[in-house]
mmCIF file of C-alpha atoms in Angstrom:
data_model
loop_
_atom_site.group_PDB
_atom_site.id
_atom_site.type_symbol
_atom_site.label_atom_id
_atom_site.label_comp_id
_atom_site.label_asym_id
_atom_site.label_seq_id
_atom_site.Cartn_x
_atom_site.Cartn_y
_atom_site.Cartn_z
ATOM 1 C CA ASP K 1 66.468 61.440 33.879
ATOM 2 C CA ALA K 2 67.097 64.446 36.102
ATOM 3 C CA GLY K 3 64.921 67.079 34.432
ATOM 4 C CA ILE K 4 66.927 67.279 31.249
ATOM 5 C CA THR K 5 65.525 66.881 27.754
ATOM 6 C CA GLN K 6 66.979 67.034 24.298
ATOM 7 C CA SER K 7 65.293 67.850 21.016
ATOM 8 C CA PRO K 8 65.047 66.507 18.474
ATOM 9 C CA ARG K 9 65.796 62.918 19.499
ATOM 10 C CA HIS K 10 66.544 61.865 15.955
ATOM 11 C CA LYS K 11 67.451 63.893 12.907
ATOM 12 C CA VAL K 12 68.560 63.100 9.388
ATOM 13 C CA THR K 13 69.951 65.965 7.367
ATOM 14 C CA GLU K 14 72.050 66.617 4.300
ATOM 15 C CA THR K 15 75.623 67.797 4.053
ATOM 16 C CA GLY K 16 75.896 71.557 4.101
ATOM 17 C CA THR K 17 72.664 72.280 5.945
ATOM 18 C CA PRO K 18 72.567 74.035 9.317
ATOM 19 C CA VAL K 19 71.387 72.018 12.312
ATOM 20 C CA THR K 20 70.517 73.131 15.831
ATOM 21 C CA LEU K 21 70.135 70.785 18.750
ATOM 22 C CA ARG K 22 68.459 71.934 21.931
ATOM 23 C CA CYS K 23 69.096 70.951 25.518
ATOM 24 C CA HIS K 24 66.599 72.017 28.162
ATOM 25 C CA GLN K 25 66.948 71.570 31.923
ATOM 26 C CA THR K 26 64.605 72.217 34.824
ATOM 27 C CA GLU K 27 67.220 71.778 37.585
ATOM 28 C CA ASN K 28 68.603 75.329 37.519
ATOM 29 C CA HIS K 29 72.112 73.879 37.239
ATOM 30 C CA ARG K 30 74.894 76.271 36.401
ATOM 31 C CA TYR K 31 76.958 74.036 34.107
ATOM 32 C CA MET K 32 75.803 72.542 30.828
ATOM 33 C CA TYR K 33 77.790 70.408 28.401
ATOM 34 C CA TRP K 34 77.558 69.038 24.899
ATOM 35 C CA TYR K 35 79.291 65.757 24.091
ATOM 36 C CA ARG K 36 79.406 63.560 21.060
ATOM 37 C CA GLN K 37 79.696 59.799 21.315
ATOM 38 C CA ASP K 38 81.238 57.711 18.585
ATOM 39 C CA PRO K 39 82.264 54.032 18.606
ATOM 40 C CA GLY K 40 85.712 53.584 20.104
ATOM 41 C CA HIS K 41 85.938 57.182 21.337
ATOM 42 C CA GLY K 42 83.677 57.315 24.343
ATOM 43 C CA LEU K 43 82.308 60.768 25.011
ATOM 44 C CA ARG K 44 84.173 63.782 23.741
ATOM 45 C CA LEU K 45 83.431 67.256 24.998
ATOM 46 C CA ILE K 46 82.372 69.725 22.291
ATOM 47 C CA HIS K 47 81.532 72.861 24.280
ATOM 48 C CA TYR K 48 80.397 73.663 27.744
ATOM 49 C CA SER K 49 78.764 76.571 29.533
ATOM 50 C CA TYR K 50 79.433 77.842 33.038
ATOM 51 C CA GLY K 51 76.661 80.406 33.068
ATOM 52 C CA VAL K 52 74.329 82.453 30.907
ATOM 53 C CA LYS K 53 76.295 83.748 27.917
ATOM 54 C CA ASP K 54 79.460 82.078 29.292
ATOM 55 C CA THR K 55 80.767 79.247 27.150
ATOM 56 C CA ASP K 56 84.073 77.578 26.394
ATOM 57 C CA LYS K 57 85.462 75.080 23.928
ATOM 58 C CA GLY K 58 86.023 71.410 24.557
ATOM 59 C CA GLU K 59 88.344 69.011 22.768
ATOM 60 C CA VAL K 60 86.322 68.692 19.522
ATOM 61 C CA SER K 61 84.771 72.127 19.024
ATOM 62 C CA ASP K 62 85.646 72.720 15.349
ATOM 63 C CA GLY K 63 82.501 72.996 13.228
ATOM 64 C CA TYR K 64 80.258 73.605 16.242
ATOM 65 C CA SER K 65 78.980 76.697 18.002
ATOM 66 C CA VAL K 66 76.849 77.060 21.108
ATOM 67 C CA SER K 67 74.662 79.618 22.775
ATOM 68 C CA ARG K 68 73.133 79.960 26.189
ATOM 69 C CA SER K 69 70.772 82.914 26.504
ATOM 70 C CA LYS K 70 69.037 81.594 29.619
ATOM 71 C CA THR K 71 69.897 79.157 32.380
ATOM 72 C CA GLU K 72 67.648 76.360 31.193
ATOM 73 C CA ASP K 73 68.607 76.183 27.511
ATOM 74 C CA PHE K 74 71.883 75.304 25.797
ATOM 75 C CA LEU K 75 71.874 75.175 22.006
ATOM 76 C CA LEU K 76 74.386 73.371 19.825
ATOM 77 C CA THR K 77 74.615 74.513 16.197
ATOM 78 C CA LEU K 78 76.310 72.870 13.265
ATOM 79 C CA GLU K 79 76.592 75.757 10.828
ATOM 80 C CA SER K 80 77.167 73.500 7.830
ATOM 81 C CA ALA K 81 76.782 69.835 8.672
ATOM 82 C CA THR K 82 79.325 67.310 7.388
ATOM 83 C CA SER K 83 79.200 63.528 7.317
ATOM 84 C CA SER K 84 81.897 63.419 10.005
ATOM 85 C CA GLN K 85 79.394 65.005 12.375
ATOM 86 C CA THR K 86 77.119 61.976 12.199
ATOM 87 C CA SER K 87 77.041 60.919 15.828
ATOM 88 C CA VAL K 88 74.998 60.659 18.977
ATOM 89 C CA TYR K 89 74.983 63.934 20.875
ATOM 90 C CA PHE K 90 74.489 64.081 24.618
ATOM 91 C CA CYS K 91 73.765 67.071 26.763
ATOM 92 C CA ALA K 92 74.731 66.998 30.424
ATOM 93 C CA ILE K 93 74.316 69.296 33.395
ATOM 94 C CA SER K 94 76.027 69.737 36.724
ATOM 95 C CA SER K 95 75.357 72.019 39.632
ATOM 96 C CA GLY K 96 78.855 73.403 40.035
ATOM 97 C CA LEU K 97 78.524 73.147 43.797
ATOM 98 C CA ALA K 98 81.629 71.922 45.588
ATOM 99 C CA GLY K 99 79.750 69.229 47.483
ATOM 100 C CA ASP K 100 78.407 67.711 44.277
ATOM 101 C CA ASN K 101 81.903 67.055 42.918
ATOM 102 C CA ASN K 102 80.826 67.783 39.373
ATOM 103 C CA GLU K 103 78.498 64.784 39.107
ATOM 104 C CA GLN K 104 76.913 65.136 35.726
ATOM 105 C CA PHE K 105 73.377 64.244 34.731
ATOM 106 C CA PHE K 106 72.794 63.268 31.139
ATOM 107 C CA GLY K 107 69.980 63.752 28.713
ATOM 108 C CA PRO K 108 68.637 60.923 26.540
ATOM 109 C CA GLY K 109 70.735 61.842 23.508
ATOM 110 C CA THR K 110 70.112 62.975 19.936
ATOM 111 C CA ARG K 111 71.025 60.695 17.066
ATOM 112 C CA LEU K 112 72.123 62.838 14.124
ATOM 113 C CA THR K 113 72.766 61.435 10.676
ATOM 114 C CA VAL K 114 74.323 63.636 8.007
ATOM 115 C CA LEU K 115 73.953 62.203 4.503
ATOM 116 C CA SER V 1 93.229 62.976 23.536
ATOM 117 C CA GLN V 2 91.301 61.082 26.160
ATOM 118 C CA GLN V 3 92.399 61.160 29.758
ATOM 119 C CA GLY V 4 90.945 57.822 30.814
ATOM 120 C CA GLU V 5 91.528 54.509 29.085
ATOM 121 C CA GLU V 6 89.431 51.530 30.141
ATOM 122 C CA ASP V 7 90.518 47.931 30.035
ATOM 123 C CA PRO V 8 89.221 45.554 28.839
ATOM 124 C CA GLN V 9 87.215 47.004 25.970
ATOM 125 C CA ALA V 10 84.666 44.220 26.356
ATOM 126 C CA LEU V 11 83.930 41.647 29.049
ATOM 127 C CA SER V 12 81.528 38.713 29.053
ATOM 128 C CA ILE V 13 80.755 36.836 32.287
ATOM 129 C CA GLN V 14 78.127 34.576 33.818
ATOM 130 C CA GLU V 15 75.534 35.881 36.219
ATOM 131 C CA GLY V 16 76.831 35.655 39.769
ATOM 132 C CA GLU V 17 80.468 36.183 38.831
ATOM 133 C CA ASN V 18 82.419 39.315 39.663
ATOM 134 C CA ALA V 19 83.326 41.832 36.972
ATOM 135 C CA THR V 20 86.453 43.967 37.155
ATOM 136 C CA MET V 21 87.141 46.918 34.893
ATOM 137 C CA ASN V 22 90.248 49.041 34.933
ATOM 138 C CA CYS V 23 90.928 52.648 34.047
ATOM 139 C CA SER V 24 94.266 54.350 33.518
ATOM 140 C CA TYR V 25 94.795 58.068 33.173
ATOM 141 C CA LYS V 26 97.664 60.358 32.341
ATOM 142 C CA THR V 27 97.702 63.471 34.482
ATOM 143 C CA SER V 28 96.986 64.408 38.072
ATOM 144 C CA ILE V 29 93.321 64.360 39.008
ATOM 145 C CA ASN V 30 91.008 65.858 41.594
ATOM 146 C CA ASN V 31 88.622 62.942 41.447
ATOM 147 C CA LEU V 32 87.643 59.985 39.302
ATOM 148 C CA GLN V 33 84.092 58.948 38.565
ATOM 149 C CA TRP V 34 82.474 55.858 37.086
ATOM 150 C CA TYR V 35 79.356 56.029 34.944
ATOM 151 C CA ARG V 36 77.136 53.374 33.414
ATOM 152 C CA GLN V 37 75.361 53.573 30.071
ATOM 153 C CA ASN V 38 72.594 51.228 29.081
ATOM 154 C CA SER V 39 72.115 50.726 25.369
ATOM 155 C CA GLY V 40 70.543 53.754 23.724
ATOM 156 C CA ARG V 41 70.461 55.806 26.918
ATOM 157 C CA GLY V 42 72.460 58.583 28.532
ATOM 158 C CA LEU V 43 75.128 57.975 31.140
ATOM 159 C CA VAL V 44 74.257 57.506 34.790
ATOM 160 C CA HIS V 45 76.647 58.377 37.598
ATOM 161 C CA LEU V 46 77.665 55.396 39.759
ATOM 162 C CA ILE V 47 80.376 56.456 42.164
ATOM 163 C CA LEU V 48 83.080 59.049 42.739
ATOM 164 C CA ILE V 49 86.419 58.618 44.423
ATOM 165 C CA ARG V 50 88.557 61.578 45.404
ATOM 166 C CA SER V 51 92.290 61.721 44.812
ATOM 167 C CA ASN V 52 93.016 61.341 48.544
ATOM 168 C CA GLU V 53 90.895 58.178 48.826
ATOM 169 C CA ARG V 54 92.080 54.664 48.053
ATOM 170 C CA GLU V 55 88.879 52.640 48.135
ATOM 171 C CA LYS V 56 85.174 53.260 48.133
ATOM 172 C CA HIS V 57 82.103 51.043 48.276
ATOM 173 C CA SER V 58 78.538 51.512 47.151
ATOM 174 C CA GLY V 59 76.269 48.471 47.307
ATOM 175 C CA ARG V 60 77.800 45.847 44.998
ATOM 176 C CA LEU V 61 80.323 48.330 43.641
ATOM 177 C CA ARG V 62 83.863 48.678 44.858
ATOM 178 C CA VAL V 63 86.209 51.279 43.423
ATOM 179 C CA THR V 64 89.914 51.535 44.083
ATOM 180 C CA LEU V 65 92.285 54.323 43.151
ATOM 181 C CA ASP V 66 96.061 54.173 42.934
ATOM 182 C CA THR V 67 97.335 57.653 42.187
ATOM 183 C CA SER V 68 100.958 56.475 42.042
ATOM 184 C CA LYS V 69 100.045 54.207 39.119
ATOM 185 C CA LYS V 70 97.396 56.595 37.791
ATOM 186 C CA SER V 71 94.851 53.820 37.702
ATOM 187 C CA SER V 72 91.469 52.865 39.084
ATOM 188 C CA SER V 73 89.394 49.721 39.086
ATOM 189 C CA LEU V 74 85.667 49.114 39.335
ATOM 190 C CA LEU V 75 84.534 45.794 40.765
ATOM 191 C CA ILE V 76 80.934 44.671 40.462
ATOM 192 C CA THR V 77 80.263 41.733 42.741
ATOM 193 C CA ALA V 78 77.638 39.037 42.183
ATOM 194 C CA SER V 79 76.791 40.405 38.753
ATOM 195 C CA ARG V 80 73.275 40.292 37.355
ATOM 196 C CA ALA V 81 71.954 40.331 33.826
ATOM 197 C CA ALA V 82 70.738 43.875 34.522
ATOM 198 C CA ASP V 83 74.367 44.966 34.946
ATOM 199 C CA THR V 84 74.841 44.504 31.199
ATOM 200 C CA ALA V 85 75.908 47.966 30.024
ATOM 201 C CA SER V 86 78.923 50.055 29.098
ATOM 202 C CA TYR V 87 80.986 51.478 31.930
ATOM 203 C CA PHE V 88 83.039 54.646 31.655
ATOM 204 C CA CYS V 89 85.600 56.222 33.883
ATOM 205 C CA ALA V 90 85.801 59.993 33.929
ATOM 206 C CA THR V 91 88.421 62.253 35.397
ATOM 207 C CA ASP V 92 88.324 65.827 36.566
ATOM 208 C CA ASN V 93 91.823 67.214 36.577
ATOM 209 C CA THR V 94 91.343 70.887 35.960
ATOM 210 C CA GLY V 95 90.025 72.059 39.279
ATOM 211 C CA GLY V 96 87.130 73.311 37.261
ATOM 212 C CA PHE V 97 84.222 71.462 35.759
ATOM 213 C CA LYS V 98 85.486 69.846 32.575
ATOM 214 C CA THR V 99 85.300 66.088 32.858
ATOM 215 C CA ILE V 100 87.141 63.802 30.446
ATOM 216 C CA PHE V 101 85.632 60.400 29.679
ATOM 217 C CA GLY V 102 87.336 57.217 28.565
ATOM 218 C CA ALA V 103 86.167 54.996 25.718
ATOM 219 C CA GLY V 104 84.384 52.565 28.034
ATOM 220 C CA THR V 105 84.175 48.862 28.807
ATOM 221 C CA ARG V 106 81.226 46.911 27.435
ATOM 222 C CA LEU V 107 80.043 44.383 30.016
ATOM 223 C CA PHE V 108 77.751 41.513 29.068
ATOM 224 C CA VAL V 109 76.350 39.384 31.863
ATOM 225 C CA LYS V 110 74.853 36.108 30.719
ATOM 226 C CA ALA V 111 71.857 34.776 32.626
#
Protein backbone atom coordinates (compact mmCIF):
# COMPACT_ATOMS: atom_id res chain seq x y z
CA ASP A 1 0.00 0.00 0.00
CA ALA A 2 1.41 3.34 -1.13
CA GLY A 3 2.20 4.98 2.21
CA ILE A 4 -1.37 5.31 3.34
CA THR A 5 -2.74 4.05 6.64
CA GLN A 6 -6.11 4.14 8.30
CA SER A 7 -6.97 3.98 11.98
CA PRO A 8 -8.67 2.29 13.59
CA ARG A 9 -8.98 -0.76 11.33
CA HIS A 10 -12.03 -2.03 13.14
CA LYS A 11 -14.49 -0.26 15.39
CA VAL A 12 -17.76 -1.17 17.04
CA THR A 13 -19.77 1.67 18.49
CA GLU A 14 -23.28 2.47 19.61
CA THR A 15 -25.91 4.58 17.92
CA GLY A 16 -25.61 8.23 18.82
CA THR A 17 -21.92 8.24 19.69
CA PRO A 18 -19.37 10.33 17.81
CA VAL A 19 -16.75 8.49 15.77
CA THR A 20 -13.61 9.78 14.06
CA LEU A 21 -11.67 7.84 11.49
CA ARG A 22 -8.17 8.89 10.54
CA CYS A 23 -6.35 8.63 7.25
CA HIS A 24 -2.61 9.28 7.18
CA GLN A 25 -0.40 9.47 4.09
CA THR A 26 3.34 9.81 3.62
CA GLU A 27 3.23 10.52 -0.14
CA ASN A 28 2.61 14.28 0.09
CA HIS A 29 -0.32 13.87 -2.30
CA ARG A 30 -2.62 16.83 -2.71
CA TYR A 31 -5.94 14.99 -2.98
CA MET A 32 -7.49 12.79 -0.31
CA TYR A 33 -10.83 11.01 -0.39
CA TRP A 34 -13.18 9.16 1.90
CA TYR A 35 -15.40 6.44 0.46
CA ARG A 36 -17.79 3.97 1.95
CA GLN A 37 -18.30 0.53 0.48
CA ASP A 38 -21.52 -1.38 0.91
CA PRO A 39 -22.72 -4.57 -0.82
CA GLY A 40 -24.29 -3.80 -4.18
CA HIS A 41 -23.18 -0.16 -4.16
CA GLY A 42 -19.49 -0.27 -4.91
CA LEU A 43 -17.61 2.70 -3.54
CA ARG A 44 -19.45 5.92 -2.89
CA LEU A 45 -17.63 9.17 -2.33
CA ILE A 46 -18.37 10.84 1.02
CA HIS A 47 -16.03 13.84 1.01
CA TYR A 48 -12.77 14.75 -0.58
CA SER A 49 -10.02 17.28 -0.02
CA TYR A 50 -7.99 19.16 -2.61
CA GLY A 51 -5.63 20.80 -0.17
CA VAL A 52 -5.12 21.77 3.45
CA LYS A 53 -8.40 23.16 4.79
CA ASP A 54 -10.00 22.67 1.34
CA THR A 55 -12.75 20.07 1.26
CA ASP A 56 -15.88 19.33 -0.72
CA LYS A 57 -18.86 17.03 -0.52
CA GLY A 58 -19.31 13.79 -2.40
CA GLU A 59 -22.50 11.94 -3.23
CA VAL A 60 -23.24 10.62 0.29
CA SER A 61 -22.01 13.36 2.62
CA ASP A 62 -25.05 13.67 4.93
CA GLY A 63 -24.14 12.74 8.50
CA TYR A 64 -20.40 13.08 7.87
CA SER A 65 -17.90 15.89 8.29
CA VAL A 66 -14.21 16.04 7.45
CA SER A 67 -11.17 18.07 8.34
CA ARG A 68 -7.72 18.42 6.90
CA SER A 69 -5.42 20.59 8.99
CA LYS A 70 -2.22 19.26 7.41
CA THR A 71 -1.30 17.58 4.15
CA GLU A 72 -0.81 14.12 5.59
CA ASP A 73 -4.00 13.72 7.63
CA PHE A 74 -7.65 13.59 6.59
CA LEU A 75 -10.21 12.95 9.32
CA LEU A 76 -13.73 11.66 8.83
CA THR A 77 -16.19 12.32 11.67
CA LEU A 78 -19.60 10.85 12.27
CA GLU A 79 -21.08 13.33 14.72
CA SER A 80 -23.80 10.94 15.89
CA ALA A 81 -23.41 7.47 14.44
CA THR A 82 -26.44 5.64 13.06
CA SER A 83 -26.87 2.00 12.08
CA SER A 84 -27.05 3.04 8.42
CA GLN A 85 -23.43 4.15 8.71
CA THR A 86 -22.27 0.60 9.36
CA SER A 87 -19.91 0.08 6.45
CA VAL A 88 -16.33 -0.33 5.35
CA TYR A 89 -14.64 3.03 4.93
CA PHE A 90 -11.75 3.54 2.55
CA CYS A 91 -9.41 6.46 2.32
CA ALA A 92 -7.66 7.17 -0.97
CA ILE A 93 -5.08 9.64 -2.21
CA SER A 94 -4.04 11.00 -5.56
CA SER A 95 -1.32 13.37 -6.60
CA GLY A 96 -3.43 15.74 -8.65
CA LEU A 97 -0.70 15.92 -11.26
CA ALA A 98 -1.92 15.89 -14.85
CA GLY A 99 0.39 13.06 -15.86
CA ASP A 100 -0.97 10.80 -13.13
CA ASN A 101 -4.51 10.99 -14.50
CA ASN A 102 -6.02 10.89 -11.04
CA GLU A 103 -4.87 7.34 -10.28
CA GLN A 104 -5.93 6.76 -6.73
CA PHE A 105 -4.13 4.76 -4.08
CA PHE A 106 -6.23 3.18 -1.39
CA GLY A 107 -5.75 2.49 2.27
CA PRO A 108 -6.57 -0.87 3.85
CA GLY A 109 -10.03 0.19 5.03
CA THR A 110 -11.83 0.60 8.35
CA ARG A 111 -14.71 -1.70 9.21
CA LEU A 112 -17.22 0.25 11.30
CA THR A 113 -20.17 -1.37 13.01
CA VAL A 114 -22.83 0.80 14.63
CA LEU A 115 -25.09 -1.14 16.99
CA SER B 1 -26.31 7.73 -8.58
CA GLN B 2 -23.37 5.74 -9.86
CA GLN B 3 -21.75 6.62 -13.14
CA GLY B 4 -20.40 3.18 -13.98
CA GLU B 5 -22.40 -0.03 -14.05
CA GLU B 6 -20.53 -3.31 -14.40
CA ASP B 7 -21.84 -6.42 -16.04
CA PRO B 8 -21.99 -9.21 -15.07
CA GLN B 9 -22.27 -8.81 -11.31
CA ALA B 10 -20.49 -12.13 -10.83
CA LEU B 11 -18.47 -14.41 -13.09
CA SER B 12 -17.08 -17.88 -12.46
CA ILE B 13 -14.58 -19.44 -14.89
CA GLN B 14 -11.91 -22.13 -15.04
CA GLU B 15 -8.24 -21.31 -14.80
CA GLY B 16 -6.83 -20.66 -18.26
CA GLU B 17 -10.06 -19.25 -19.67
CA ASN B 18 -10.53 -15.60 -20.57
CA ALA B 19 -12.69 -13.32 -18.43
CA THR B 20 -14.58 -10.38 -19.88
CA MET B 21 -16.24 -7.69 -17.79
CA ASN B 22 -18.22 -4.78 -19.12
CA CYS B 23 -18.86 -1.29 -17.84
CA SER B 24 -21.44 1.21 -19.02
CA TYR B 25 -21.60 4.84 -18.01
CA LYS B 26 -23.97 7.73 -18.51
CA THR B 27 -22.17 10.98 -19.19
CA SER B 28 -19.12 12.15 -21.08
CA ILE B 29 -15.82 11.18 -19.51
CA ASN B 30 -12.21 12.29 -19.52
CA ASN B 31 -10.92 8.82 -18.79
CA LEU B 32 -12.02 5.45 -17.49
CA GLN B 33 -10.05 3.34 -15.06
CA TRP B 34 -10.24 -0.26 -13.88
CA TYR B 35 -9.38 -1.28 -10.34
CA ARG B 36 -9.11 -4.65 -8.63
CA GLN B 37 -10.03 -5.42 -5.03
CA ASN B 38 -8.97 -8.58 -3.29
CA SER B 39 -11.17 -9.70 -0.43
CA GLY B 40 -10.75 -7.50 2.63
CA ARG B 41 -8.29 -5.15 0.95
CA GLY B 42 -8.32 -1.72 -0.65
CA LEU B 43 -8.60 -1.17 -4.38
CA VAL B 44 -5.57 -1.37 -6.64
CA HIS B 45 -5.33 0.53 -9.91
CA LEU B 46 -4.99 -1.71 -12.99
CA ILE B 47 -5.23 0.40 -16.11
CA LEU B 48 -6.49 3.72 -17.44
CA ILE B 49 -7.86 4.50 -20.86
CA ARG B 50 -8.39 8.05 -22.03
CA SER B 51 -11.50 9.18 -23.87
CA ASN B 52 -9.57 9.54 -27.15
CA GLU B 53 -8.23 5.97 -26.97
CA ARG B 54 -10.05 2.87 -28.17
CA GLU B 55 -7.91 0.04 -26.84
CA LYS B 56 -5.12 -0.43 -24.36
CA HIS B 57 -3.06 -3.40 -23.22
CA SER B 58 -1.15 -4.13 -20.05
CA GLY B 59 0.23 -7.64 -19.65
CA ARG B 60 -2.76 -10.01 -19.68
CA LEU B 61 -5.21 -7.11 -19.53
CA ARG B 62 -6.94 -5.60 -22.51
CA VAL B 63 -9.29 -2.66 -22.15
CA THR B 64 -11.52 -1.26 -24.85
CA LEU B 65 -13.53 1.94 -24.82
CA ASP B 66 -16.46 2.85 -27.05
CA THR B 67 -17.46 6.41 -26.27
CA SER B 68 -20.35 6.32 -28.76
CA LYS B 69 -21.92 3.50 -26.73
CA LYS B 70 -20.58 4.83 -23.42
CA SER B 71 -19.13 1.45 -22.59
CA SER B 72 -15.85 -0.24 -21.78
CA SER B 73 -14.72 -3.81 -21.42
CA LEU B 74 -11.91 -5.42 -19.47
CA LEU B 75 -10.53 -8.70 -20.78
CA ILE B 76 -8.24 -10.84 -18.66
CA THR B 77 -6.59 -13.51 -20.77
CA ALA B 78 -5.38 -16.89 -19.53
CA SER B 79 -6.89 -16.31 -16.10
CA ARG B 80 -5.28 -17.62 -12.94
CA ALA B 81 -6.68 -18.44 -9.54
CA ALA B 82 -4.88 -15.34 -8.25
CA ASP B 83 -7.11 -13.20 -10.49
CA THR B 84 -10.03 -14.02 -8.19
CA ALA B 85 -11.17 -10.59 -6.98
CA SER B 86 -13.73 -7.87 -7.56
CA TYR B 87 -13.16 -5.54 -10.49
CA PHE B 88 -14.45 -1.98 -10.63
CA CYS B 89 -14.63 0.55 -13.38
CA ALA B 90 -14.28 4.19 -12.43
CA THR B 91 -14.92 7.28 -14.46
CA ASP B 92 -13.62 10.81 -14.21
CA ASN B 93 -16.00 13.13 -15.98
CA THR B 94 -15.61 16.39 -14.15
CA GLY B 95 -12.27 17.57 -15.41
CA GLY B 96 -11.35 17.65 -11.78
CA PHE B 97 -10.46 14.86 -9.43
CA LYS B 98 -13.73 13.25 -8.37
CA THR B 99 -13.87 9.68 -9.56
CA ILE B 100 -17.12 7.71 -9.61
CA PHE B 101 -16.95 3.95 -9.11
CA GLY B 102 -19.34 1.26 -10.29
CA ALA B 103 -20.68 -1.57 -8.14
CA GLY B 104 -18.12 -4.07 -9.43
CA THR B 105 -17.91 -7.53 -10.95
CA ARG B 106 -16.92 -10.42 -8.70
CA LEU B 107 -14.64 -12.80 -10.58
CA PHE B 108 -13.96 -16.31 -9.31
CA VAL B 109 -11.32 -18.35 -11.11
CA LYS B 110 -11.41 -22.04 -10.30
CA ALA B 111 -8.10 -23.90 -10.23
